[in-house]
PDB file of C-alpha atoms in Angstrom:
ATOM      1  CA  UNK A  22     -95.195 -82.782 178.269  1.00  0.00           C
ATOM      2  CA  UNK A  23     -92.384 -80.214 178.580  1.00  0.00           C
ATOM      3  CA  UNK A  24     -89.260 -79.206 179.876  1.00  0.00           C
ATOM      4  CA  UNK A  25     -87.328 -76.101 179.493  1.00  0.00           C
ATOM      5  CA  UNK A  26     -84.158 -75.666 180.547  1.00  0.00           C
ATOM      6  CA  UNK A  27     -82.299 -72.182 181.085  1.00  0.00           C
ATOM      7  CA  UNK A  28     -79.208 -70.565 183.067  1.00  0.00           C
ATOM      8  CA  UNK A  29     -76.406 -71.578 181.075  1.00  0.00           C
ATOM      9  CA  UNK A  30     -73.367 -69.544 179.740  1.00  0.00           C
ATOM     10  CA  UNK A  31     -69.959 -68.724 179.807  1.00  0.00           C
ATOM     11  CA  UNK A  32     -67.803 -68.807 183.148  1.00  0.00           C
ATOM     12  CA  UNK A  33     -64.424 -68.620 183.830  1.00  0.00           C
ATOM     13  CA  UNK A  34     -62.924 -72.166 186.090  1.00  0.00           C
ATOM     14  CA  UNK A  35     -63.583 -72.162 189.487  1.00  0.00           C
ATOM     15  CA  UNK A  36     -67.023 -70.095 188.771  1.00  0.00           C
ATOM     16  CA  UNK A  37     -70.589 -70.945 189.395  1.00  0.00           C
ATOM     17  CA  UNK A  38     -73.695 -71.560 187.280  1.00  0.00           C
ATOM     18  CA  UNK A  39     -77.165 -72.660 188.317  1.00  0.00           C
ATOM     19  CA  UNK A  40     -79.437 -74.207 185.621  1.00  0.00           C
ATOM     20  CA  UNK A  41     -82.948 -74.582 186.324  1.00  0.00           C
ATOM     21  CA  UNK A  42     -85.252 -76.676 183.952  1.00  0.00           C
ATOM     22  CA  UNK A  43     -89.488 -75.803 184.379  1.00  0.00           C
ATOM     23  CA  UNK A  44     -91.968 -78.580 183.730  1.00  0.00           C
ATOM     24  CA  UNK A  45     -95.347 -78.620 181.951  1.00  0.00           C
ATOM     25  CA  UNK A  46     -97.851 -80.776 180.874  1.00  0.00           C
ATOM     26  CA  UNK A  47     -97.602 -83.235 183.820  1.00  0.00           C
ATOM     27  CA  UNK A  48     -97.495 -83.855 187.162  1.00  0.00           C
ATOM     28  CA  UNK A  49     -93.773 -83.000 188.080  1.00  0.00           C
ATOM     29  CA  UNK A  50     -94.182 -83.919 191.912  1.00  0.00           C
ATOM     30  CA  UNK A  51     -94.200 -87.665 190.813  1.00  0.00           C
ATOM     31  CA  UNK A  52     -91.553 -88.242 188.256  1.00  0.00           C
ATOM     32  CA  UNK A  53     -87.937 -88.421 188.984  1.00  0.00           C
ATOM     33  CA  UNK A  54     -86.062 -86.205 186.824  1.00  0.00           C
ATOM     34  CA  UNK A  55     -82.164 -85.701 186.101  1.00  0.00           C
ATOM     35  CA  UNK A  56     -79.949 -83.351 184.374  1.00  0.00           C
ATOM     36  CA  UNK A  57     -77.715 -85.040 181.305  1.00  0.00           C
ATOM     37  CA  UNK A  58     -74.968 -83.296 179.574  1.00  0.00           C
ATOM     38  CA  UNK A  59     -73.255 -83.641 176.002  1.00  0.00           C
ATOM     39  CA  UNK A  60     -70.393 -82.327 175.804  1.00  0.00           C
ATOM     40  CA  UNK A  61     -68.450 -81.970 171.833  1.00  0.00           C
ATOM     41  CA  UNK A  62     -67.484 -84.533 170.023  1.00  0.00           C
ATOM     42  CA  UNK A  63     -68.732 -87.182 173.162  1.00  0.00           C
ATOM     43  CA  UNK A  64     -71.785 -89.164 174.075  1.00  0.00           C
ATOM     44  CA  UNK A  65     -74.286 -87.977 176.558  1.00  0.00           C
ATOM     45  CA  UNK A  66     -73.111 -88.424 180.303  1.00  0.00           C
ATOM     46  CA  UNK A  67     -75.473 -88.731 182.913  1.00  0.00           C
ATOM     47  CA  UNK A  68     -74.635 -86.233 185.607  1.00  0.00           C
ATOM     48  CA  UNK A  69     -77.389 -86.165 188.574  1.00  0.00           C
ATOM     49  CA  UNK A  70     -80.758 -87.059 189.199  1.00  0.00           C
ATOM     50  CA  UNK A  71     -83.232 -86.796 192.066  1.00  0.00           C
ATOM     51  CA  UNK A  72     -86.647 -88.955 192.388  1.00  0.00           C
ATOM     52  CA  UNK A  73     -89.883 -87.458 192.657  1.00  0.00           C
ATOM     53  CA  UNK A  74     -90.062 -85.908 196.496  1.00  0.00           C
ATOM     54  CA  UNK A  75     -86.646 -84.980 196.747  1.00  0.00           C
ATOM     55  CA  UNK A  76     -85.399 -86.980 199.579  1.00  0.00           C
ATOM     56  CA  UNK A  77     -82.765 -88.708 197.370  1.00  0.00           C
ATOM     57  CA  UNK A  78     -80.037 -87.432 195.048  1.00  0.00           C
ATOM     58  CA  UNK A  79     -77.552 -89.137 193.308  1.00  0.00           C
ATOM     59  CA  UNK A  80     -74.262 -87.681 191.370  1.00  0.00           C
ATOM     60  CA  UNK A  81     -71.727 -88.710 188.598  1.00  0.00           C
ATOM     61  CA  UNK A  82     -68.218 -89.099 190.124  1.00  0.00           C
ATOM     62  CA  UNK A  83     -66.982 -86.389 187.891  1.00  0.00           C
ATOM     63  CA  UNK A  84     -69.380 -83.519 189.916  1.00  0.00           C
ATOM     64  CA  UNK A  85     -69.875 -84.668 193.034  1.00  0.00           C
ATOM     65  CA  UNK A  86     -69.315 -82.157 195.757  1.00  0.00           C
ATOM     66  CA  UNK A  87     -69.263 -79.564 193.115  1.00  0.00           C
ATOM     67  CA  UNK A  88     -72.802 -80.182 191.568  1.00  0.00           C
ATOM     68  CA  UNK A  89     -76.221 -79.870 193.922  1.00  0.00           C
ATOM     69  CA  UNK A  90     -79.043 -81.213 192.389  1.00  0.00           C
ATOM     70  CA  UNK A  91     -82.899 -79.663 193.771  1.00  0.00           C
ATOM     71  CA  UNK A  92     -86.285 -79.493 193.179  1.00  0.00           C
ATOM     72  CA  UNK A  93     -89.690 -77.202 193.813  1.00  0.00           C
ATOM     73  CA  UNK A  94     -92.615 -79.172 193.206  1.00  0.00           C
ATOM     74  CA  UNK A  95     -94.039 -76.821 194.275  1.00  0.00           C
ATOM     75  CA  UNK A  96     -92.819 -73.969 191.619  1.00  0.00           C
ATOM     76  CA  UNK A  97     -92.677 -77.264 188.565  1.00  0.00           C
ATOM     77  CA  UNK A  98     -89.198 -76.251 188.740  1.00  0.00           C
ATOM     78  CA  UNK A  99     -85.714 -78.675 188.932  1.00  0.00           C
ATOM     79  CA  UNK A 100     -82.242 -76.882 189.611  1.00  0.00           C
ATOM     80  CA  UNK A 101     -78.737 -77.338 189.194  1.00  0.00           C
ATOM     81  CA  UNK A 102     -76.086 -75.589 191.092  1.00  0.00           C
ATOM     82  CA  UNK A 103     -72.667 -75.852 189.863  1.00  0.00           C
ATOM     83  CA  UNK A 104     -69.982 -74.683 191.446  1.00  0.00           C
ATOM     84  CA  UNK A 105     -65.804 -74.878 191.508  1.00  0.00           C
ATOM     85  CA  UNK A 106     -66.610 -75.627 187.423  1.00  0.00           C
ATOM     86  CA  UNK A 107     -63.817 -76.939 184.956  1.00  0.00           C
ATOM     87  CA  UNK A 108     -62.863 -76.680 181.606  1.00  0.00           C
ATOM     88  CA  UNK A 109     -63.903 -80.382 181.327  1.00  0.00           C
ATOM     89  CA  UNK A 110     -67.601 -79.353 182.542  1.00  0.00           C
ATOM     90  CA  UNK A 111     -68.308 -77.829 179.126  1.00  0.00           C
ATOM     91  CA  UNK A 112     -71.154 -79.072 177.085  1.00  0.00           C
ATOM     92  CA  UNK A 113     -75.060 -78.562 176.890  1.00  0.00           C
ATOM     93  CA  UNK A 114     -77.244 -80.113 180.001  1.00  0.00           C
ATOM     94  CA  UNK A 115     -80.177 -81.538 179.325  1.00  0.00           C
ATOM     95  CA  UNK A 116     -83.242 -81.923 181.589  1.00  0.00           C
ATOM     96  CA  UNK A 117     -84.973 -85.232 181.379  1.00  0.00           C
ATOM     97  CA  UNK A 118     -88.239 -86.682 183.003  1.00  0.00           C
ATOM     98  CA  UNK A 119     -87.793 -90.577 184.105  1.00  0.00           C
ATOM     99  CA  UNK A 120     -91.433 -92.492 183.521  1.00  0.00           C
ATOM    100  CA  UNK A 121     -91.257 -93.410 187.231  1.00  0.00           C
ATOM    101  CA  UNK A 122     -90.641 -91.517 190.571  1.00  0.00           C
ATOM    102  CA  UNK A 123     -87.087 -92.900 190.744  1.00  0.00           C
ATOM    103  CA  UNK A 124     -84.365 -91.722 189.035  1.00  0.00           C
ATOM    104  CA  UNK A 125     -81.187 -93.999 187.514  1.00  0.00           C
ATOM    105  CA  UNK A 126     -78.564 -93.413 185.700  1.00  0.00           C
ATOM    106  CA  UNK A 127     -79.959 -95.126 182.785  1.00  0.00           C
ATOM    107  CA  UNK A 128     -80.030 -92.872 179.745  1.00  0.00           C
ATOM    108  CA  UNK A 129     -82.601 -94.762 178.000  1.00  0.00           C
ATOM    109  CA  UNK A 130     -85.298 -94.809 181.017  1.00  0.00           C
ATOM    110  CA  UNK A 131     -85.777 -91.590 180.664  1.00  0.00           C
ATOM    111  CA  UNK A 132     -88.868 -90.066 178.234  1.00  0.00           C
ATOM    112  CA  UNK A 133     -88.883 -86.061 178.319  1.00  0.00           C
ATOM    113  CA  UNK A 134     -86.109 -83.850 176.728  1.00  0.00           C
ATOM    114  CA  UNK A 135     -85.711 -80.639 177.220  1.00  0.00           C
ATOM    115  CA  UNK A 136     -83.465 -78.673 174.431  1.00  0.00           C
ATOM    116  CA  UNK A 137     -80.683 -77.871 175.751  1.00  0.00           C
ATOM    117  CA  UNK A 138     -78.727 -75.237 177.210  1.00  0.00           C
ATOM    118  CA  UNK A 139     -74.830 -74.713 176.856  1.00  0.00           C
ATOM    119  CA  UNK A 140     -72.573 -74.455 179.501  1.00  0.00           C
ATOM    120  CA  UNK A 141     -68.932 -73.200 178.558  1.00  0.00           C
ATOM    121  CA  UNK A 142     -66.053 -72.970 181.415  1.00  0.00           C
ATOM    122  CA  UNK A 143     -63.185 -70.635 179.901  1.00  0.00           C
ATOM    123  CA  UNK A 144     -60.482 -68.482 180.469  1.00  0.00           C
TER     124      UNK A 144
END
């Protein structure tokens, strides 16, 4: 079981990134998954997850209506788009797999980690 996460890199505020995380090893089209984020110095912050057809997303206060979370269950293949970012958005996201087709905002459900990619928002 795998997840791979890729996209990230340096943007200036107000700019966009989309992250997109590939699965393996399992059957992504039932498993919720979410995207986490660390950023320096702080604990990991759930940020947005999505359960296993799509039909329902949920957001952290601190992205939403900047952040769209998606999926293509069809391609294995989760997304994030991130627009209007902030300084404060810096950190590395994390893909994770939830053990069920829902998705919380429970750090500890959740049983696949991906390794990371870092997301910086500078001038």
């Amino acid at each position: 079981v795998h997840v791979v996460e890729s996209g990230g890199g340096l943007v200036q505020p107000g700019g966009s990134l989309r992250l997109s995380c590939v699965a393996s090893g399992f059957t992504f089209s039932l498993y919720g998954m979410a995207w986490v984020r660390q950023a320096p110095g702080k604990g990991s912050e759930w940020v947005s997850g999505i359960i296993s057809n799509g039909a329902t997303t949920n957001y952290a206060d601190s992205v939403k209506g900047r952040f769209t979370i998606s999926r293509d269950n069809a391609k294995n293949t989760l997304y994030l788009q991130m627009n209007s970012l902030k300084p404060e958005d810096t950190a590395v996201y994390y893909c994770v797999k939830s053990p069920t087709w829902k998705s919380t905002g429970i750090l500890e459900e959740y049983d696949t980690w991906g390794q990371g990619t870092q997301v910086t928002v500078s001038s």
